Coordinates of C-alpha atoms and ligand atoms in Angstrom, one line a residue:
Chain A
M28 CA -104.8 130.7 -46.5
T29 CA -103.7 131.3 -50.1
M30 CA -101.8 128.5 -51.7
I31 CA -101.2 130.0 -55.1
E32 CA -101.0 133.8 -56.0
V33 CA -100.8 134.7 -59.5
K34 CA -100.3 138.6 -60.0
N35 CA -100.3 140.2 -63.6
L36 CA -98.8 137.0 -65.1
K37 CA -97.7 137.4 -68.7
K38 CA -96.1 134.9 -71.0
S39 CA -94.9 135.3 -74.6
F40 CA -93.2 132.8 -76.9
G41 CA -91.1 135.1 -79.0
E42 CA -93.6 137.5 -80.6
L43 CA -96.6 135.5 -79.7
E44 CA -98.2 136.8 -76.5
V45 CA -99.9 133.8 -75.0
L46 CA -101.0 135.0 -71.5
K47 CA -101.8 138.7 -71.4
D48 CA -102.1 139.8 -67.7
I49 CA -103.6 136.9 -65.5
S50 CA -104.3 137.5 -61.9
V51 CA -105.8 134.8 -59.7
D52 CA -105.5 133.4 -56.3
V53 CA -106.2 129.8 -55.2
K54 CA -106.9 129.0 -51.5
E55 CA -105.8 125.9 -49.5
S56 CA -108.1 122.9 -50.3
E57 CA -109.7 124.9 -53.3
V58 CA -110.4 123.0 -56.4
V59 CA -110.2 125.3 -59.5
C60 CA -111.2 124.2 -63.1
V61 CA -109.8 125.9 -66.0
I62 CA -111.7 125.6 -69.2
G63 CA -111.4 127.3 -72.7
A64 CA -111.0 126.7 -76.2
S65 CA -107.9 125.0 -77.8
G66 CA -104.8 127.4 -78.0
S67 CA -106.3 129.8 -75.4
G68 CA -103.3 129.3 -73.1
K69 CA -104.8 127.0 -70.4
S70 CA -101.7 124.5 -70.6
T71 CA -99.3 127.6 -70.6
F72 CA -101.1 129.0 -67.7
L73 CA -100.7 125.8 -65.6
R74 CA -97.1 125.3 -66.6
C75 CA -96.4 128.7 -65.5
L76 CA -97.4 127.6 -61.9
N77 CA -94.4 125.3 -61.5
R78 CA -92.2 127.2 -63.9
L79 CA -92.0 124.6 -66.5
E80 CA -92.4 127.6 -68.6
D81 CA -90.2 130.5 -68.0
I82 CA -92.4 133.5 -66.8
T83 CA -92.2 136.6 -69.0
D84 CA -93.6 139.0 -66.5
G85 CA -95.6 139.1 -63.4
R86 CA -95.3 137.1 -60.1
V87 CA -96.3 133.6 -59.1
I88 CA -96.3 132.8 -55.5
I89 CA -96.6 129.3 -54.3
D90 CA -97.2 128.8 -50.7
G91 CA -95.4 131.9 -49.8
N92 CA -92.5 131.3 -52.1
D93 CA -91.9 133.6 -55.1
I94 CA -91.1 131.3 -57.9
T95 CA -90.5 134.2 -60.3
D96 CA -87.6 135.2 -57.9
K97 CA -84.2 134.3 -59.4
K98 CA -83.0 133.1 -56.1
A99 CA -85.9 130.8 -55.5
D100 CA -85.0 127.2 -55.1
I101 CA -87.2 125.9 -57.8
N102 CA -86.4 122.1 -57.3
K103 CA -87.5 122.5 -53.6
I104 CA -90.7 124.4 -54.6
R105 CA -91.6 121.8 -57.3
Q106 CA -91.6 119.1 -54.7
E107 CA -94.7 120.7 -53.3
V108 CA -96.4 120.9 -56.5
G109 CA -97.3 117.7 -58.2
M110 CA -98.3 117.7 -62.0
V111 CA -100.2 115.2 -64.0
F112 CA -99.9 115.4 -67.8
Q113 CA -102.2 114.6 -70.6
Q114 CA -99.7 112.1 -72.1
F115 CA -98.9 110.6 -68.6
N116 CA -95.1 110.8 -69.1
L117 CA -94.2 107.8 -67.0
F118 CA -90.7 106.5 -67.1
P119 CA -90.8 103.6 -69.6
H120 CA -87.5 102.0 -68.2
K121 CA -88.7 101.9 -64.7
T122 CA -91.3 99.7 -63.2
V123 CA -94.5 101.2 -61.7
M124 CA -92.9 100.9 -58.2
E125 CA -89.6 102.5 -59.4
N126 CA -91.5 105.4 -61.2
I127 CA -93.2 106.2 -57.9
I128 CA -90.2 105.9 -55.5
L129 CA -87.4 107.6 -57.6
A130 CA -88.4 111.2 -56.8
P131 CA -89.1 110.7 -53.1
M132 CA -85.6 108.9 -52.6
K133 CA -83.5 111.2 -54.9
A134 CA -85.1 114.5 -54.2
R135 CA -86.6 114.3 -50.8
G136 CA -83.8 111.8 -49.4
V137 CA -86.5 109.4 -48.1
T138 CA -85.3 105.8 -47.5
K139 CA -86.1 103.1 -50.0
E140 CA -88.1 101.3 -47.3
A141 CA -90.3 104.1 -46.5
A142 CA -90.7 105.3 -50.1
K143 CA -91.9 101.8 -51.0
N144 CA -94.4 101.6 -48.1
K145 CA -95.9 104.9 -49.1
A146 CA -95.9 103.7 -52.8
K147 CA -97.8 100.6 -51.8
E148 CA -100.3 102.8 -50.0
L149 CA -100.8 105.0 -53.1
L150 CA -101.1 102.1 -55.4
A151 CA -103.8 100.8 -53.3
K152 CA -105.5 104.0 -53.3
V153 CA -105.6 104.2 -57.1
G154 CA -106.6 100.6 -57.4
L155 CA -103.5 99.2 -58.9
S156 CA -101.8 97.2 -56.0
D157 CA -101.1 94.3 -58.5
K158 CA -99.3 96.5 -60.8
A159 CA -96.3 97.5 -58.8
E160 CA -93.7 95.3 -60.8
S161 CA -95.3 96.0 -64.2
Y162 CA -93.6 98.3 -66.8
P163 CA -95.8 101.3 -67.9
N164 CA -96.0 100.1 -71.3
S165 CA -97.9 97.0 -70.3
L166 CA -100.7 99.4 -68.7
S167 CA -103.8 100.8 -70.3
G168 CA -104.1 104.5 -70.5
G169 CA -106.3 104.7 -67.5
Q170 CA -103.9 102.7 -65.5
K171 CA -101.1 104.8 -66.6
Q172 CA -102.6 108.0 -65.6
R173 CA -103.6 106.6 -62.1
V174 CA -99.8 105.6 -61.7
A175 CA -98.9 109.2 -62.9
I176 CA -101.2 110.5 -60.2
A177 CA -99.8 108.2 -57.5
R178 CA -96.2 109.2 -58.6
A179 CA -97.0 112.8 -58.1
L180 CA -98.7 112.1 -54.7
A181 CA -95.7 110.3 -53.6
M182 CA -93.8 113.5 -53.0
N183 CA -96.7 114.6 -50.5
P184 CA -97.5 117.6 -52.4
K185 CA -99.5 120.6 -51.1
I186 CA -100.8 121.3 -54.6
M187 CA -101.8 119.2 -57.6
L188 CA -101.7 120.3 -61.1
F189 CA -103.7 118.6 -63.9
D190 CA -103.5 119.3 -67.6
E191 CA -106.3 117.6 -69.2
P192 CA -105.6 114.3 -67.6
T193 CA -108.4 112.4 -69.2
S194 CA -108.1 113.7 -72.8
A195 CA -105.9 110.9 -74.1
L196 CA -108.0 108.2 -72.6
D197 CA -110.6 105.9 -74.1
P198 CA -114.0 107.0 -72.8
E199 CA -114.5 103.8 -70.6
M200 CA -111.2 104.7 -68.8
V201 CA -112.0 108.2 -67.9
G202 CA -114.4 107.4 -65.0
D203 CA -111.7 105.7 -63.0
V204 CA -109.3 108.6 -63.2
L205 CA -112.0 111.1 -62.5
E206 CA -112.8 109.0 -59.5
V207 CA -109.3 109.2 -58.1
M208 CA -109.2 112.9 -58.6
K209 CA -112.7 113.3 -56.8
Q210 CA -111.3 111.5 -53.9
L211 CA -108.2 113.7 -53.8
A212 CA -110.6 116.8 -53.7
V213 CA -112.7 115.4 -51.0
E214 CA -109.5 114.9 -48.9
G215 CA -108.8 118.5 -49.1
M216 CA -105.9 118.6 -51.8
T217 CA -105.5 122.1 -53.5
M218 CA -106.0 121.3 -57.2
V219 CA -105.9 123.3 -60.5
V220 CA -107.3 121.2 -63.2
V221 CA -107.4 122.1 -67.0
T222 CA -110.2 120.0 -68.3
H223 CA -112.8 119.3 -71.1
E224 CA -114.8 117.3 -68.5
M225 CA -117.6 119.9 -67.7
G226 CA -119.4 117.2 -65.6
F227 CA -116.3 117.0 -63.4
A228 CA -115.9 120.7 -63.2
R229 CA -119.5 121.2 -62.4
E230 CA -119.5 118.4 -59.6
V231 CA -116.0 118.7 -58.0
S232 CA -114.6 122.2 -58.6
D233 CA -115.2 125.1 -56.3
R234 CA -114.4 127.6 -59.2
V235 CA -114.1 127.5 -62.8
L236 CA -111.9 130.1 -64.8
F237 CA -112.8 130.5 -68.4
I238 CA -109.7 131.6 -70.2
D239 CA -109.8 133.1 -73.7
H240 CA -106.8 134.4 -75.8
G241 CA -104.7 134.5 -72.8
L242 CA -107.2 136.3 -70.5
I243 CA -109.5 135.1 -67.7
V244 CA -112.6 136.4 -69.0
E245 CA -115.0 134.9 -66.4
E246 CA -114.6 133.2 -63.3
N247 CA -117.4 131.9 -61.0
E248 CA -118.7 129.0 -59.0
P249 CA -119.4 126.2 -61.5
N250 CA -123.1 126.2 -61.3
E251 CA -123.5 129.8 -62.0
L252 CA -120.9 130.0 -64.6
F253 CA -122.4 126.9 -66.3
S254 CA -126.0 128.0 -66.1
N255 CA -125.6 131.8 -66.3
P256 CA -122.5 132.7 -68.1
K257 CA -122.2 136.5 -68.4
N258 CA -119.7 136.9 -71.0
D259 CA -120.5 136.5 -74.7
R260 CA -117.4 134.6 -75.2
T261 CA -118.1 132.1 -72.3
Q262 CA -121.8 131.7 -73.7
S263 CA -120.6 130.8 -77.2
F264 CA -117.8 128.5 -75.7
L265 CA -120.2 126.6 -73.5
S266 CA -122.8 126.4 -76.2
K267 CA -120.3 124.4 -78.1
V268 CA -119.0 122.0 -75.4
L269 CA -122.2 121.5 -73.3
Chain B
M27 CA -51.0 75.6 -94.6
E28 CA -47.9 74.9 -92.5
A29 CA -46.9 78.6 -92.9
I30 CA -50.2 79.6 -91.5
I31 CA -49.9 77.4 -88.6
D32 CA -46.5 78.6 -87.8
A33 CA -47.8 82.3 -88.2
L34 CA -50.5 81.8 -85.7
P35 CA -48.5 82.4 -82.3
Y36 CA -47.2 85.8 -83.8
L37 CA -50.7 86.7 -85.2
W38 CA -52.1 85.9 -81.6
E39 CA -49.8 88.4 -80.0
G40 CA -51.0 91.0 -82.6
I41 CA -54.6 90.2 -81.6
K42 CA -53.9 90.7 -77.9
V43 CA -52.5 94.2 -78.7
T44 CA -55.2 95.1 -80.9
A45 CA -57.7 94.0 -78.4
Y46 CA -55.8 96.0 -75.6
V47 CA -55.7 99.1 -77.6
F48 CA -59.2 98.9 -78.8
V49 CA -60.7 98.3 -75.2
F50 CA -58.9 101.2 -73.7
A51 CA -59.7 103.5 -76.7
I52 CA -63.3 102.6 -76.7
I53 CA -64.0 103.2 -73.0
L54 CA -61.9 106.6 -73.0
G55 CA -63.6 107.5 -76.2
F56 CA -67.0 106.9 -74.6
I57 CA -66.1 109.0 -71.7
I58 CA -64.8 111.9 -74.0
G59 CA -68.0 111.6 -76.1
L60 CA -70.3 111.6 -73.1
I61 CA -68.5 114.8 -71.8
M62 CA -68.5 116.4 -75.2
A63 CA -72.2 115.7 -75.7
L64 CA -73.2 117.3 -72.4
F65 CA -70.8 120.3 -73.2
R66 CA -72.6 120.6 -76.6
L67 CA -75.9 120.8 -75.0
S68 CA -74.9 122.9 -72.3
P69 CA -76.2 126.5 -72.0
I70 CA -72.7 127.7 -71.0
W71 CA -71.5 129.0 -74.3
I72 CA -67.8 128.4 -73.7
L73 CA -68.4 124.6 -73.1
N74 CA -70.5 124.7 -76.1
W75 CA -67.9 126.1 -78.2
I76 CA -65.0 123.9 -76.7
A77 CA -67.3 120.7 -77.8
K78 CA -68.1 122.2 -81.2
I79 CA -64.5 123.0 -82.2
F80 CA -63.2 119.6 -81.0
I81 CA -65.9 117.5 -82.8
D82 CA -65.5 119.5 -85.9
A83 CA -61.7 119.5 -85.9
I84 CA -61.7 115.6 -85.3
R85 CA -64.3 114.8 -87.9
G86 CA -62.9 117.1 -90.2
T87 CA -59.5 115.7 -90.5
P88 CA -58.1 112.3 -91.4
I89 CA -57.3 110.0 -88.6
L90 CA -53.9 109.2 -90.0
V91 CA -52.9 112.7 -89.7
Q92 CA -54.2 112.8 -86.1
L93 CA -52.1 109.7 -85.3
F94 CA -49.1 111.5 -86.8
F95 CA -49.9 114.6 -84.9
F96 CA -50.2 112.9 -81.5
Y97 CA -47.1 110.6 -82.1
F98 CA -44.8 112.7 -84.1
G99 CA -46.1 116.1 -83.7
L100 CA -46.5 116.2 -79.9
N101 CA -43.3 114.2 -79.4
S102 CA -41.2 116.8 -81.1
F103 CA -41.7 118.9 -77.8
D104 CA -39.0 118.0 -75.4
F105 CA -41.3 117.9 -72.5
I106 CA -43.6 115.3 -74.0
S107 CA -42.7 111.8 -74.6
L108 CA -45.7 109.5 -75.5
D109 CA -45.0 105.9 -76.3
R110 CA -46.6 104.3 -79.3
E111 CA -49.4 102.5 -77.6
T112 CA -50.3 105.7 -75.7
A113 CA -50.3 107.8 -78.9
G114 CA -52.5 105.1 -80.6
I115 CA -55.0 104.9 -77.8
I116 CA -55.3 108.5 -77.6
T117 CA -55.8 108.8 -81.5
V118 CA -58.6 106.3 -81.6
A119 CA -60.2 107.4 -78.5
I120 CA -60.3 110.9 -79.5
N121 CA -61.5 109.8 -82.8
A122 CA -64.3 107.7 -81.4
G123 CA -65.1 110.3 -78.9
A124 CA -66.0 113.0 -81.4
Y125 CA -68.6 110.5 -83.1
F126 CA -69.8 109.3 -79.9
A127 CA -70.4 112.9 -78.9
E128 CA -72.7 113.5 -81.9
I129 CA -74.5 110.1 -81.4
I130 CA -75.2 110.8 -77.6
R131 CA -76.2 114.3 -78.3
A132 CA -78.7 113.2 -81.0
G133 CA -79.9 110.4 -78.7
I134 CA -80.5 113.1 -75.8
Q135 CA -82.2 115.5 -78.2
S136 CA -84.5 112.7 -79.6
M137 CA -86.0 112.1 -76.0
D138 CA -89.5 113.1 -75.6
K139 CA -89.6 116.3 -73.7
G140 CA -92.4 115.0 -71.6
Q141 CA -89.9 112.9 -69.8
T142 CA -87.9 115.9 -68.7
E143 CA -90.8 117.7 -67.7
A144 CA -92.2 115.2 -65.6
A145 CA -88.8 114.6 -64.0
R146 CA -88.5 118.3 -63.2
S147 CA -92.0 118.7 -62.2
L148 CA -91.4 116.1 -59.3
G149 CA -88.5 118.2 -58.1
L150 CA -85.6 116.3 -59.5
S151 CA -82.7 118.5 -60.5
G152 CA -81.3 118.8 -64.1
T153 CA -78.5 116.5 -63.4
Q154 CA -80.7 113.9 -61.6
N155 CA -83.0 113.9 -64.7
M156 CA -80.0 113.3 -66.9
R157 CA -78.7 110.5 -64.8
Y158 CA -81.7 108.7 -63.8
I159 CA -84.3 109.3 -66.6
I160 CA -82.6 110.6 -70.0
L161 CA -79.3 108.9 -70.2
P162 CA -80.4 105.2 -69.4
Q163 CA -83.3 105.6 -72.0
A164 CA -81.0 107.4 -74.5
F165 CA -78.3 104.8 -74.3
R166 CA -80.4 101.8 -74.8
R167 CA -81.8 103.6 -78.1
M168 CA -78.2 104.5 -79.1
L169 CA -76.8 100.9 -78.8
P170 CA -76.9 100.0 -82.5
T171 CA -75.2 103.1 -83.5
F172 CA -72.6 102.7 -80.7
T173 CA -71.9 99.3 -82.1
N174 CA -71.4 100.8 -85.6
Q175 CA -68.8 103.3 -84.3
A176 CA -67.0 100.6 -82.1
I177 CA -66.6 98.5 -85.4
I178 CA -65.1 101.4 -87.0
S179 CA -62.9 102.2 -84.2
L180 CA -61.6 98.7 -84.2
K181 CA -60.9 98.8 -87.9
D182 CA -59.1 102.0 -87.1
T183 CA -56.7 100.3 -84.9
S184 CA -55.1 98.7 -87.8
L185 CA -53.8 102.1 -88.9
L186 CA -51.6 102.2 -85.7
S187 CA -49.3 99.7 -87.5
V188 CA -47.9 102.6 -89.3
I189 CA -46.1 104.0 -86.3
G190 CA -45.0 100.6 -85.3
I191 CA -47.4 99.3 -82.8
A192 CA -47.3 95.5 -82.9
D193 CA -51.1 95.0 -83.5
L194 CA -52.5 92.3 -85.7
T195 CA -51.8 94.2 -89.0
Q196 CA -48.3 94.8 -88.0
Q197 CA -47.7 91.1 -87.0
G198 CA -49.1 90.0 -90.3
Q199 CA -46.6 92.3 -92.0
V200 CA -43.7 91.0 -89.8
V201 CA -44.6 87.3 -90.7
I202 CA -44.8 88.0 -94.3
A203 CA -41.4 89.7 -94.4
A204 CA -40.0 86.6 -93.2
T205 CA -42.2 83.9 -95.1
F206 CA -43.3 85.8 -98.2
K207 CA -46.7 84.2 -98.0
A208 CA -48.6 87.4 -98.6
F209 CA -51.9 86.0 -99.9
E210 CA -52.2 83.4 -97.3
I211 CA -51.5 85.6 -94.2
W212 CA -53.5 88.8 -95.3
L213 CA -56.4 86.3 -95.8
V214 CA -55.9 84.9 -92.2
V215 CA -55.5 88.4 -90.9
G216 CA -58.6 89.5 -92.6
V217 CA -60.5 86.5 -91.1
M218 CA -59.3 87.3 -87.6
Y219 CA -60.5 90.8 -88.0
F220 CA -63.8 89.7 -89.2
I221 CA -64.1 87.3 -86.1
M222 CA -63.4 90.1 -83.7
I223 CA -66.1 92.4 -85.2
Y224 CA -68.5 89.5 -85.4
L225 CA -68.1 88.8 -81.6
L226 CA -68.5 92.5 -81.1
S227 CA -71.9 92.6 -82.8
L228 CA -72.8 89.5 -80.9
L229 CA -72.2 91.3 -77.7
S230 CA -74.2 94.3 -78.9
S231 CA -77.2 92.2 -79.7
Y232 CA -76.9 90.5 -76.2
L233 CA -76.9 94.0 -74.6
E234 CA -79.8 95.1 -76.8
R235 CA -81.9 92.1 -75.7
R236 CA -80.8 92.6 -72.1
F237 CA -81.8 96.1 -71.9
E238 CA -84.7 96.0 -74.2
L239 CA -87.0 99.0 -73.8
R240 CA -90.1 97.6 -72.2
Ligands
ATP28 N1 -93.4 126.2 -76.7 C1 -94.0 127.0 -77.4 N2 -93.6 127.7 -78.3 C2 -94.3 128.6 -79.0 N3 -95.6 128.5 -78.9 C3 -96.2 127.9 -78.0 C4 -95.6 127.1 -77.2 N4 -96.4 126.4 -76.3 C5 -97.5 126.8 -76.8 N5 -97.4 127.7 -77.8 C6 -98.5 128.4 -78.3 O1 -99.3 129.1 -77.3 C7 -100.7 129.1 -77.5 C8 -101.3 128.5 -76.2 O2 -101.1 127.1 -76.1 P1 -101.5 126.3 -74.9 O3 -101.0 124.9 -75.1 O4 -101.3 127.0 -73.7 O5 -103.0 126.2 -75.2 P2 -104.3 125.3 -74.6 O6 -105.2 126.3 -74.2 O7 -103.7 124.5 -73.5 O8 -104.9 124.4 -75.7 P3 -105.4 123.0 -75.8 O9 -106.7 122.9 -75.3 O10 -105.3 122.7 -77.2 O11 -104.4 122.1 -75.0 C9 -101.0 128.2 -78.8 O12 -101.1 129.2 -79.7 C10 -99.7 127.6 -79.0 O13 -99.3 127.3 -80.3
MG29 MG1 -103.4 122.3 -73.4

């Protein structure tokens, strides 16, 4: 079953055309990694998938709902699409527990009791049970990012989007976060991951998209793409990062 | 010294009026400021314009003229009758509101975009984002600037004596008219304003510590 359907997606910021006709499908439980040089449009692509960016042209269909349709209930659709940011974006005035239970209570109408139980379960899953009452600023980067993942998962999303989730982390913290993501992938979560972690892409993803100047110039299963890149630009990018 | 002690009960009456006018005006002013700030940031152009005109008009005219406008100007219509206190409270409130609006708008705009993006990506609506994420954080940050404006507004209330509101300044004048002790009484009145403002800044630093951003 197709979870994400992107058809001829275009995105411009004023005169600057950042995405120039992107089409791609992501199936249920599929893990897709997006790689490419800085400024190639990876984040913009990801942010179009939950309409954090207004879509200039083309269609994006999430689990059967066309989010480019003006009548689409975007808040409802976003509840099904979790997002994890490079800079974590935890709410600093709320405890870890409050960060996690806010959206389930206010957007989904879950009771506080139920939301808390779910939050405890998720904190255990990301290895942070003892941090429920801490404030985000007292956590390390790796811990913050795991809380951010738990916060997104608390909505029971069908899809998870990750935008360079480990890029702002100290090297020794990266492993913990990737481990949590790997676990999610194993459990069958549909994931789109923008990453510079080629090891992760290779090991965990089902498919890798290489974006260059707003176009998907090559896509393939990871082993093939990494060992046998067909496109010149993929080759030159990989030769720099591998 | 005796003159001062005799004056205290009168001045105390004035303090009560000043405090009453100030508290009402500052609460009303805060509500006006919040609404105008949200209008100012609204994508609906008519709301935007209303807020812009309101803010510019109030900030671009002297408060004494505003006071005369609300008290004498509006009262010149047969169907309007504002008493002194109401006109005074409205003047100070609207004045504070215009400045609060700009403070709140700047506070909201200074928030990291990532906060809104995280909230919206979780499916929270724009209103929920404002209410639970943006405003609570922005207010904490704005507290020192709020205090500044509150102190200015407290001092502004002394202008209300010109329309005969029996505030601290007016009471001082009344006492002096009877005793001719201008030096002593104005000194005492000044000290009393100073104490009120000092208490206000104590309250503010308490709130700042209480709601410290963790
Ligand atoms: N809000 C915006 N307004 C104007 N231009 C933007 C905006 N966001 C992104 N851009 C531009 O769009 C292009 C693509 O940006 P994007 O963030 O998608 O790149 P990226 O592939 O994620 O890069 P990086 O690896 O550095 O994160 C860049 O040239 C960037 O300057
Ligand atoms: Mg990016």
